[in-house]
Amino acid sequence: MAAFNRQNADQLRATLQDAVVKCSERCLYQSAKWAAELATSLPRTGDVTPDSDTDPDSPMHDAEQLPSPIPIVVTPNSDPEESRLESQEINKYLLAKSYFDCREYDRCAAVFLPSNIPRGPLSTAAPNSKAATPAKNAKAKSREPDRSAVSGSTSLRNTFPRLSQKALFLALYAKYMSGEKRKDEDSEMVLGPADGGMTVNRELVGIGRELEGWFAERIDKGKSEASQGWLEYLYGIILAKGKNDEDAKRWLINSVHLCPYNWGAWLELSELLGSVEELQRILTELPQNIMTYIFYLYASQELYQFTEQIHQRLTELERIFPESQFLKTQRALLFYHSKDFDEAESIFSTLLHADPHRIDSLDHYSNILYVMSARPKLAFLAQLATATDKFRPETCCVVGNYYSLKSEHEKAVMCFRRALTLDRNFLSAWTLMGHEYVEMKNTHAAIESYRRAVDVNRKDYRAWYGLGQTYEVLEMHLYALFYYQRAASLRPYDPKMWQAVGSCYDKVGRPVQSIKAYKRALVAGTYYDSGSSFGSGTTNAEAPHGILDPETLYQIALMHEKLDEREEAASYMEMTLAQEEGPGGDDDDEDDETRRPGTGVTTTTSKARMWLARWEFSRGGLARAMELANELCQDGVEVEEAKALIRDLRARMEGEKT
């Protein structure tokens, strides 16, 4: 990233301030909050930058100060026609915005639009497939829709009165929010009879058709270059809700070209990406500015990418926004995804001390504390969040995790249901509620919860893995295998995913595939340093080091035994035993301080020792079998079987002597 000086910072601050006001004017409050926090995290104008040689106490310091940016009170419009319409509508606009702020969405929309937009179920096809897709060869700056495709349809007609784009967006966004509100009301109880895919936002189809006509008229009149990007953003949301992902991506890309500092458009675009390959493909279509840089970082984190390159990109952004809580949260989530819980917890703790009233992402922090079994800290976090805002979905999840850690699963479910009553699309609550239902042995409710989590975000590997676990409990192993494979595709470097896949292949009678899956688990396990941070010093180019998982090695050995490959099975059993000492455990010349510790005696290694003892006994290696059996007696595991084997060995040895 190019050098970032004071003048760049002032320009970026002014742009972000402008974005705050524009988003607030259109009632996009979360995007406005994000931009405001990012603007605040920039170094102050009076701060000395790294490239400044002037002492702050020097008399010349004030002389070198750049003029402060003019405070933004209103957002002027450079388009004369739009500016004239906005000035004519100012009284109606203020009235409509006050209605929206009071959550009277229908009244807000009725200020500018008559209530004649049709309502109905949303089709899975675009309102007009030709008009819904911007031209691929359009200018990168505007990404305008194909003129011939849109104007060629005789059914497209703009029925809106003459309004500014700001007023039209506010009215249509109010319609959309009204439909979302009715959908939640019609859904009634969480996981109730009416809470499912049949309940839809009935405003979507009408808004989509009317916007399509509005865009067609703009193209016919040659006004597409004057678009501001906000209506394109709304149309992208409509298409995404209708499962028209490719069309939605193109319109959202068009929106971020026209209005790059609307964070909501970037979030919607990120939710449509299912893989790293998709992210790489659309990067060339995005504007080349700092927002694309931030988006790439966020989307990579959402896709569970935690490479050194991602951390480096984040470090570069933190040099520009040194106090950004959003970027620090992304750093914590990167460590969380890589299972470095200590680092993630430390960052979240620092954020909490800096701003104890910040609720955002506290559900992730509570997950970390839950995994670490840090009950006192989780109790404090639950009290703090409840005192700040009791009725936020994040707060409900924090409290639910606290009850779950206390094994009060019924109370935990109640908290997660409350979170979903507040926000039906809150992913963490669906997934965590599924976990609780598994603990309560309510498999039907667990499956439904996990399915709803997948509907909200198909990239949530925890929900896919939870579905696999639940179907495995029901002994429906082919179903479980499918869901485990989906989880493994999302987390290819998590050995737990591949171990589950291997177990399912074993249960459906496919030992060859099971061996392959278990070996993938071993490879994935080399990215984890057991008992410490994830990936400490290990990269794709380095040779694996550290201990291997004894259970995985033992399962591979059993699969080879099923295939009647006993020599191969014995070699894996020997590898299982070797993990007790760790790498270099048999090398007496190695320094004890540098030697990596092994697992010690475990139930799995004792089983492997027993298997090897019996195998040596069967092929006549009586001395080796006796040695292993004596070790089993010392281990304190499978002692009775070991003693029985020793008796058989002695009897056979005596028989051979006679």
CSV table of C-alpha atoms in Angstrom, one decimal, residues 268 352 414:
chain,number,residue,atom,x,y,z
A,268,GLU,CA,-24.2,-7.9,1.1
A,352,LEU,CA,-13.7,-4.3,26.1
A,414,MET,CA,-34.4,-19.6,26.1
